[in-house]
Amino acid sequence: MDSKIDIQTIADRIKNGQVTRIVVLTGAGISTSAGVPDFRTPNTGLYDKLAPLKLPYPEAIFHISYFSHTPEPFYAIARCRHPGNLKPTISHAFLALLAKKNLLHFLFTQNIDGLEEDAGVPADKVLWAHGNWKSQHCWKCKAEYPDDLMKTAIQTGEVPYCLRPECDGAIKPDVVFFGQSLPAEFDVKQSHVPEADLMLVMGTSLKVAPCSQLPRLAKEGIPRVLINMERTGDFGNREEDLCILGSCDDDVRQLADLLGWRDELEGLWKDTVETKRDTLDFDDGPTLDECIDKLVKEMDEKLQISAGHKRMLENHLGDKFARIMGGK
Ligand code: CNA
């Protein structure tokens, strides 16, 4: 369906006060320029990068049932995805600017990197629908685990285990894995969507429920704006839908130009990046590709050891069997 609106209309409605309650849904695409690959983009997305690991299916690395017996792949790449290593993008700063101008009604993020808060979006305006890395528990008995030990585990890539002697569960950051429920607040907070007079969706394939359903809750007749590399979800089905296809960072800069906010946006972004630079948790470490290569080698070695072990046992049993048979 042809859109009735364009980016200039959106900017005009914000400038003249017709739009005052913006609900935003974000996904991995707003953090790719911070150096965190999204999941599904071909070649650069994490799922394609994980192919050498030959996981049973790409999501397995973030699936609770797989993690419960094989947490190693998750920790092998944890350091490269940990928020302690990352700085907000200008798209995050744009969200903070919306909040500063009292236009952000609510933000739902599917991201677990916490960069919205680093950029200055007030925590009471955000739902981290898929959790975050701020705390961690044993996946099995739910016991808490100290922050300093977790930091060491992430730094070294070694899997941390429950400190309770009677438990052998691996520790999991409080991010929502596939197969786990979303925070209870999700049901309450989604009532903010129909209150919006503009819905903005940025950097998401809208493939993961239930967040993927949020844009459908926007009231008929209000503009729904998608800023993404590709068209996703049911965008385009309503006359008031606008799809701005391209990089989030370029598109928020364009919108900021039309709003006359560009200098303020760049200034806010520069400040948050500098603040975060001073508080980064980890020194430069291996890249994601290096982490994956290392894990592949380790797994190959383990397979060779177990294949060698199996051969040794078979030979040993074969000799024994021959001796027994010979002795009869
Ligand atoms: P996804 O399914 O990987 O989709 C990402 C979408 O963003 C795709 O449609 C891309 O085309 C688009 N995209 C990528 N880069 C850009 C860019 N620079 N500008 C505009 N669009 C871009 O990821 P979703 O977020 O839709 O899926 C939800 C998953 C991803 C959640 O469970 C997250 O926890 C998980 N995830 C989070 C992070 C993070 O916290 N930074 C990173 C990767 C995955």
Tab-separated table of N, CA, C and O in Angstrom, residues 228-322:
chain	number	residue	atom	x	y	z
A	228	ASN	N	14.927	0.680	9.038
A	228	ASN	CA	15.585	-0.628	9.020
A	228	ASN	C	16.220	-0.857	7.650
A	228	ASN	O	15.849	-0.219	6.674
A	229	MET	N	17.154	-1.789	7.595
A	229	MET	CA	17.783	-2.117	6.314
A	229	MET	C	16.783	-2.758	5.356
A	229	MET	O	16.949	-2.691	4.143
A	230	GLU	N	15.792	-3.438	5.907
A	230	GLU	CA	14.838	-4.170	5.054
A	230	GLU	C	13.440	-3.957	5.621
A	230	GLU	O	13.281	-3.627	6.798
A	231	ARG	N	12.432	-4.168	4.768
A	231	ARG	CA	11.043	-4.065	5.223
A	231	ARG	C	10.738	-5.282	6.112
A	231	ARG	O	11.115	-6.396	5.761
A	232	THR	N	10.097	-5.074	7.232
A	232	THR	CA	9.831	-6.212	8.125
A	232	THR	C	8.402	-6.144	8.662
A	232	THR	O	7.729	-5.108	8.578
A	233	GLY	N	7.964	-7.267	9.234
A	233	GLY	CA	6.643	-7.355	9.866
A	233	GLY	C	5.537	-7.008	8.888
A	233	GLY	O	5.629	-7.279	7.689
A	234	ASP	N	4.490	-6.341	9.418
A	234	ASP	CA	3.359	-5.999	8.533
A	234	ASP	C	3.456	-4.538	8.090
A	234	ASP	O	2.452	-3.945	7.698
A	235	PHE	N	4.679	-3.971	8.147
A	235	PHE	CA	4.841	-2.575	7.709
A	235	PHE	C	4.496	-2.438	6.231
A	235	PHE	O	4.954	-3.230	5.417
A	236	GLY	N	3.693	-1.440	5.930
A	236	GLY	CA	3.246	-1.259	4.554
A	236	GLY	C	1.774	-1.623	4.405
A	236	GLY	O	1.150	-1.313	3.399
A	237	ASN	N	1.204	-2.260	5.434
A	237	ASN	CA	-0.208	-2.659	5.355
A	237	ASN	C	-1.155	-1.513	5.695
A	237	ASN	O	-2.339	-1.583	5.413
A	238	ARG	N	-0.613	-0.482	6.377
A	238	ARG	CA	-1.489	0.638	6.752
A	238	ARG	C	-1.094	1.883	5.957
A	238	ARG	O	0.090	2.083	5.665
A	239	GLU	N	-2.083	2.736	5.689
A	239	GLU	CA	-1.798	3.960	4.914
A	239	GLU	C	-0.818	4.877	5.639
A	239	GLU	O	-0.089	5.639	5.017
A	240	GLU	N	-0.832	4.823	6.974
A	240	GLU	CA	0.028	5.721	7.753
A	240	GLU	C	1.378	5.074	8.071
A	240	GLU	O	2.073	5.516	8.984
A	241	ASP	N	1.729	3.987	7.374
A	241	ASP	CA	3.047	3.368	7.587
A	241	ASP	C	4.080	4.063	6.719
A	241	ASP	O	3.800	4.399	5.557
A	242	LEU	N	5.272	4.236	7.294
A	242	LEU	CA	6.379	4.788	6.507
A	242	LEU	C	7.595	3.889	6.718
A	242	LEU	O	8.001	3.656	7.863
A	243	CYS	N	8.150	3.368	5.642
A	243	CYS	CA	9.352	2.531	5.749
A	243	CYS	C	10.537	3.342	5.248
A	243	CYS	O	10.576	3.718	4.067
A	244	ILE	N	11.474	3.617	6.133
A	244	ILE	CA	12.691	4.324	5.730
A	244	ILE	C	13.785	3.266	5.712
A	244	ILE	O	14.248	2.825	6.766
A	245	LEU	N	14.133	2.819	4.511
A	245	LEU	CA	15.058	1.687	4.434
A	245	LEU	C	16.495	2.189	4.309
A	245	LEU	O	16.804	3.001	3.443
A	246	GLY	N	17.335	1.722	5.224
A	246	GLY	CA	18.735	2.149	5.232
A	246	GLY	C	19.280	1.991	6.633
A	246	GLY	O	18.652	1.351	7.491
A	247	SER	N	20.453	2.572	6.862
A	247	SER	CA	21.090	2.420	8.179
A	247	SER	C	20.402	3.329	9.201
A	247	SER	O	20.081	4.487	8.914
A	248	CYS	N	20.165	2.806	10.394
A	248	CYS	CA	19.510	3.580	11.470
A	248	CYS	C	20.264	4.881	11.724
A	248	CYS	O	19.644	5.933	11.897
A	249	ASP	N	21.605	4.767	11.764
A	249	ASP	CA	22.394	5.955	12.115
A	249	ASP	C	22.206	7.058	11.073
A	249	ASP	O	22.020	8.224	11.414
A	250	ASP	N	22.231	6.675	9.784
A	250	ASP	CA	22.028	7.681	8.728
A	250	ASP	C	20.625	8.271	8.829
A	250	ASP	O	20.428	9.476	8.677
A	251	ASP	N	19.661	7.407	9.083
A	251	ASP	CA	18.269	7.869	9.060
A	251	ASP	C	17.930	8.763	10.257
A	251	ASP	O	17.172	9.721	10.116
A	252	VAL	N	18.494	8.457	11.445
A	252	VAL	CA	18.198	9.365	12.578
A	252	VAL	C	18.892	10.714	12.352
A	252	VAL	O	18.369	11.750	12.754
A	253	ARG	N	20.038	10.691	11.683
A	253	ARG	CA	20.716	11.974	11.366
A	253	ARG	C	19.835	12.788	10.407
A	253	ARG	O	19.672	13.993	10.584
A	254	GLN	N	19.238	12.107	9.429
A	254	GLN	CA	18.380	12.805	8.466
A	254	GLN	C	17.164	13.397	9.193
A	254	GLN	O	16.801	14.560	8.973
A	255	LEU	N	16.571	12.603	10.070
A	255	LEU	CA	15.401	13.083	10.809
A	255	LEU	C	15.801	14.259	11.714
A	255	LEU	O	15.082	15.260	11.819
A	256	ALA	N	16.961	14.127	12.342
A	256	ALA	CA	17.435	15.207	13.217
A	256	ALA	C	17.655	16.488	12.418
A	256	ALA	O	17.330	17.592	12.885
A	257	ASP	N	18.172	16.363	11.184
A	257	ASP	CA	18.344	17.547	10.320
A	257	ASP	C	16.995	18.227	10.094
A	257	ASP	O	16.865	19.441	10.219
A	258	LEU	N	15.980	17.419	9.758
A	258	LEU	CA	14.662	17.986	9.457
A	258	LEU	C	14.024	18.620	10.698
A	258	LEU	O	13.211	19.527	10.601
A	259	LEU	N	14.415	18.108	11.854
A	259	LEU	CA	13.855	18.641	13.103
A	259	LEU	C	14.656	19.829	13.638
A	259	LEU	O	14.251	20.467	14.618
A	260	GLY	N	15.828	20.073	13.037
A	260	GLY	CA	16.710	21.126	13.537
A	260	GLY	C	17.427	20.719	14.818
A	260	GLY	O	17.829	21.554	15.623
A	261	TRP	N	17.588	19.412	15.017
A	261	TRP	CA	18.200	18.905	16.248
A	261	TRP	C	19.622	18.380	16.034
A	261	TRP	O	20.199	17.789	16.946
A	262	ARG	N	20.160	18.521	14.836
A	262	ARG	CA	21.373	17.764	14.487
A	262	ARG	C	22.547	18.050	15.429
A	262	ARG	O	23.196	17.123	15.930
A	263	ASP	N	22.801	19.349	15.698
A	263	ASP	CA	23.967	19.670	16.538
A	263	ASP	C	23.779	19.115	17.949
A	263	ASP	O	24.707	18.576	18.560
A	264	GLU	N	22.550	19.244	18.429
A	264	GLU	CA	22.266	18.748	19.789
A	264	GLU	C	22.472	17.228	19.849
A	264	GLU	O	23.043	16.693	20.802
A	265	LEU	N	22.025	16.561	18.796
A	265	LEU	CA	22.160	15.096	18.748
A	265	LEU	C	23.633	14.690	18.731
A	265	LEU	O	24.065	13.826	19.510
A	266	GLU	N	24.403	15.325	17.860
A	266	GLU	CA	25.829	14.955	17.752
A	266	GLU	C	26.540	15.233	19.087
A	266	GLU	O	27.371	14.444	19.531
A	267	GLY	N	26.180	16.353	19.729
A	267	GLY	CA	26.811	16.722	21.001
A	267	GLY	C	26.490	15.707	22.089
A	267	GLY	O	27.375	15.256	22.830
A	268	LEU	N	25.220	15.331	22.149
A	268	LEU	CA	24.785	14.354	23.163
A	268	LEU	C	25.502	13.024	22.955
A	268	LEU	O	25.983	12.393	23.904
A	269	TRP	N	25.605	12.619	21.700
A	269	TRP	CA	26.242	11.340	21.384
A	269	TRP	C	27.724	11.361	21.779
A	269	TRP	O	28.219	10.436	22.438
A	270	LYS	N	28.388	12.468	21.409
A	270	LYS	CA	29.826	12.580	21.708
A	270	LYS	C	30.051	12.453	23.228
A	270	LYS	O	30.928	11.728	23.680
A	271	ASP	N	29.206	13.143	23.994
A	271	ASP	CA	29.367	13.111	25.456
A	271	ASP	C	29.183	11.696	26.004
A	271	ASP	O	29.961	11.249	26.848
A	272	THR	N	28.153	10.988	25.516
A	272	THR	CA	27.904	9.655	26.089
A	272	THR	C	29.009	8.673	25.701
A	272	THR	O	29.407	7.843	26.503
A	273	VAL	N	29.513	8.818	24.477
A	273	VAL	CA	30.596	7.926	24.049
A	273	VAL	C	31.841	8.163	24.910
A	273	VAL	O	32.500	7.230	25.360
A	274	GLU	N	32.124	9.440	25.166
A	274	GLU	CA	33.320	9.739	25.978
A	274	GLU	C	33.157	9.228	27.399
A	274	GLU	O	34.071	8.654	27.981
A	275	THR	N	31.962	9.399	27.959
A	275	THR	CA	31.719	8.908	29.326
A	275	THR	C	31.911	7.402	29.366
A	275	THR	O	32.554	6.864	30.265
A	276	LYS	N	31.371	6.708	28.367
A	276	LYS	CA	31.464	5.237	28.373
A	276	LYS	C	32.911	4.791	28.168
A	276	LYS	O	33.360	3.824	28.782
A	277	ARG	N	33.653	5.540	27.324
A	277	ARG	CA	35.048	5.165	27.057
A	277	ARG	C	35.852	5.113	28.366
A	277	ARG	O	36.679	4.248	28.572
A	278	ASP	N	35.509	6.036	29.278
A	278	ASP	CA	36.240	6.082	30.543
A	278	ASP	C	35.885	4.932	31.476
A	278	ASP	O	36.559	4.711	32.475
A	279	THR	N	34.783	4.254	31.195
A	279	THR	CA	34.346	3.236	32.154
A	279	THR	C	34.271	1.844	31.535
A	279	THR	O	33.612	0.967	32.077
A	280	LEU	N	34.941	1.655	30.387
A	280	LEU	CA	34.870	0.332	29.756
A	280	LEU	C	35.444	-0.724	30.699
A	280	LEU	O	36.467	-0.515	31.346
A	281	ASP	N	34.756	-1.876	30.773
A	281	ASP	CA	35.143	-2.913	31.720
A	281	ASP	C	36.321	-3.758	31.257
A	281	ASP	O	37.060	-4.295	32.059
A	282	PHE	N	36.450	-3.929	29.941
A	282	PHE	CA	37.449	-4.867	29.450
A	282	PHE	C	38.426	-4.180	28.501
A	282	PHE	O	38.043	-3.264	27.781
A	283	ASP	N	39.675	-4.647	28.523
A	283	ASP	CA	40.628	-4.157	27.527
A	283	ASP	C	40.254	-4.786	26.196
A	283	ASP	O	39.464	-5.716	26.143
A	284	ASP	N	40.912	-4.262	25.124
A	284	ASP	CA	40.659	-4.861	23.814
A	284	ASP	C	40.993	-6.352	23.882
A	284	ASP	O	42.064	-6.727	24.338
A	285	GLY	N	40.082	-7.162	23.456
A	285	GLY	CA	40.327	-8.612	23.493
A	285	GLY	C	40.232	-9.168	22.092
A	285	GLY	O	40.244	-8.424	21.119
A	286	PRO	N	40.107	-10.490	21.993
A	286	PRO	CA	39.976	-11.096	20.666
A	286	PRO	C	38.680	-10.665	19.997
A	286	PRO	O	37.712	-10.315	20.672
A	287	THR	N	38.669	-10.690	18.670
A	287	THR	CA	37.440	-10.350	17.942
A	287	THR	C	36.485	-11.547	18.006
A	287	THR	O	36.882	-12.658	18.390
A	288	LEU	N	35.260	-11.300	17.581
A	288	LEU	CA	34.275	-12.386	17.571
A	288	LEU	C	34.754	-13.552	16.699
A	288	LEU	O	34.677	-14.720	17.096
A	289	ASP	N	35.307	-13.210	15.506
A	289	ASP	CA	35.778	-14.282	14.609
A	289	ASP	C	36.896	-15.087	15.276
A	289	ASP	O	36.939	-16.321	15.169
A	290	GLU	N	37.789	-14.378	16.002
A	290	GLU	CA	38.888	-15.099	16.680
A	290	GLU	C	38.333	-16.008	17.784
A	290	GLU	O	38.802	-17.129	17.974
A	291	CYS	N	37.326	-15.503	18.520
A	291	CYS	CA	36.721	-16.316	19.589
A	291	CYS	C	36.096	-17.578	18.998
A	291	CYS	O	36.239	-18.679	19.544
A	292	ILE	N	35.420	-17.413	17.857
A	292	ILE	CA	34.751	-18.572	17.246
A	292	ILE	C	35.796	-19.570	16.733
A	292	ILE	O	35.689	-20.779	16.971
A	293	ASP	N	36.863	-19.049	16.079
A	293	ASP	CA	37.936	-19.938	15.576
A	293	ASP	C	38.533	-20.759	16.710
A	293	ASP	O	38.764	-21.962	16.578
A	294	LYS	N	38.777	-20.078	17.848
A	294	LYS	CA	39.410	-20.749	18.991
A	294	LYS	C	38.507	-21.888	19.470
A	294	LYS	O	38.964	-22.997	19.725
A	295	LEU	N	37.212	-21.597	19.569
A	295	LEU	CA	36.276	-22.614	20.052
A	295	LEU	C	36.202	-23.796	19.081
A	295	LEU	O	36.167	-24.954	19.510
A	296	VAL	N	36.221	-23.481	17.775
A	296	VAL	CA	36.167	-24.570	16.781
A	296	VAL	C	37.377	-25.488	16.972
A	296	VAL	O	37.241	-26.713	16.997
A	297	LYS	N	38.560	-24.865	17.157
A	297	LYS	CA	39.780	-25.685	17.341
A	297	LYS	C	39.660	-26.549	18.599
A	297	LYS	O	39.970	-27.736	18.586
A	298	GLU	N	39.167	-25.914	19.691
A	298	GLU	CA	39.031	-26.667	20.947
A	298	GLU	C	38.075	-27.840	20.767
A	298	GLU	O	38.328	-28.947	21.248
A	299	MET	N	36.985	-27.581	20.060
A	299	MET	CA	36.006	-28.657	19.875
A	299	MET	C	36.576	-29.762	19.003
A	299	MET	O	36.366	-30.937	19.260
A	300	ASP	N	37.339	-29.359	17.960
A	300	ASP	CA	37.970	-30.367	17.094
A	300	ASP	C	38.930	-31.236	17.899
A	300	ASP	O	38.962	-32.454	17.764
A	301	GLU	N	39.717	-30.548	18.777
A	301	GLU	CA	40.674	-31.301	19.595
A	301	GLU	C	39.944	-32.307	20.475
A	301	GLU	O	40.320	-33.465	20.581
A	302	LYS	N	38.845	-31.820	21.099
A	302	LYS	CA	38.096	-32.712	21.990
A	302	LYS	C	37.546	-33.902	21.199
A	302	LYS	O	37.586	-35.026	21.654
A	303	LEU	N	37.072	-33.620	19.975
A	303	LEU	CA	36.517	-34.709	19.167
A	303	LEU	C	37.600	-35.715	18.832
A	303	LEU	O	37.401	-36.915	18.888
A	304	GLN	N	38.833	-35.158	18.499
A	304	GLN	CA	39.921	-36.074	18.163
A	304	GLN	C	40.302	-36.920	19.370
A	304	GLN	O	40.530	-38.109	19.267
A	305	ILE	N	40.322	-36.247	20.550
A	305	ILE	CA	40.686	-37.002	21.766
A	305	ILE	C	39.646	-38.098	21.990
A	305	ILE	O	39.961	-39.254	22.221
A	306	SER	N	38.348	-37.718	21.850
A	306	SER	CA	37.344	-38.742	22.157
A	306	SER	C	37.336	-39.832	21.079
A	306	SER	O	37.111	-40.990	21.370
A	307	ALA	N	37.669	-39.449	19.810
A	307	ALA	CA	37.724	-40.482	18.772
A	307	ALA	C	38.903	-41.418	19.064
A	307	ALA	O	38.780	-42.644	18.958
A	308	GLY	N	40.044	-40.810	19.485
A	308	GLY	CA	41.236	-41.601	19.817
A	308	GLY	C	40.950	-42.530	20.988
A	308	GLY	O	41.339	-43.709	20.990
A	309	HIS	N	40.247	-41.976	21.974
A	309	HIS	CA	39.918	-42.739	23.166
A	309	HIS	C	39.028	-43.936	22.792
A	309	HIS	O	39.252	-45.058	23.252
A	310	LYS	N	38.055	-43.647	21.901
A	310	LYS	CA	37.125	-44.708	21.476
A	310	LYS	C	37.908	-45.833	20.761
A	310	LYS	O	37.719	-47.008	21.045
A	311	ARG	N	38.844	-45.395	19.875
A	311	ARG	CA	39.639	-46.385	19.137
A	311	ARG	C	40.466	-47.241	20.092
A	311	ARG	O	40.518	-48.456	19.987
A	312	MET	N	41.056	-46.571	21.102
A	312	MET	CA	41.892	-47.278	22.066
A	312	MET	C	41.051	-48.323	22.808
A	312	MET	O	41.450	-49.467	22.987
A	313	LEU	N	39.850	-47.897	23.237
A	313	LEU	CA	38.975	-48.821	23.968
A	313	LEU	C	38.579	-50.013	23.103
A	313	LEU	O	38.604	-51.158	23.553
A	314	GLU	N	38.255	-49.676	21.816
A	314	GLU	CA	37.838	-50.757	20.913
A	314	GLU	C	38.973	-51.776	20.737
A	314	GLU	O	38.757	-52.985	20.804
A	315	ASN	N	40.217	-51.240	20.553
A	315	ASN	CA	41.374	-52.145	20.381
A	315	ASN	C	41.580	-53.000	21.621
A	315	ASN	O	41.790	-54.209	21.547
A	316	HIS	N	41.476	-52.307	22.794
A	316	HIS	CA	41.696	-52.981	24.061
A	316	HIS	C	40.658	-54.101	24.232
A	316	HIS	O	40.993	-55.246	24.530
A	317	LEU	N	39.386	-53.751	23.974
A	317	LEU	CA	38.320	-54.751	24.132
A	317	LEU	C	38.494	-55.881	23.106
A	317	LEU	O	38.270	-57.049	23.414
A	318	GLY	N	38.949	-55.445	21.888
A	318	GLY	CA	39.163	-56.452	20.832
A	318	GLY	C	40.213	-57.462	21.277
A	318	GLY	O	40.032	-58.679	21.155
A	319	ASP	N	41.346	-56.965	21.859
A	319	ASP	CA	42.430	-57.851	22.325
A	319	ASP	C	41.911	-58.802	23.401
A	319	ASP	O	42.171	-60.002	23.391
A	320	LYS	N	41.152	-58.187	24.352
A	320	LYS	CA	40.642	-58.984	25.472
A	320	LYS	C	39.741	-60.101	24.957
A	320	LYS	O	39.849	-61.251	25.373
A	321	PHE	N	38.859	-59.703	24.012
A	321	PHE	CA	37.896	-60.659	23.462
A	321	PHE	C	38.643	-61.803	22.784
A	321	PHE	O	38.338	-62.975	22.971
A	322	ALA	N	39.710	-61.398	22.025
A	322	ALA	CA	40.488	-62.418	21.299
A	322	ALA	C	41.147	-63.374	22.297
A	322	ALA	O	41.181	-64.590	22.078
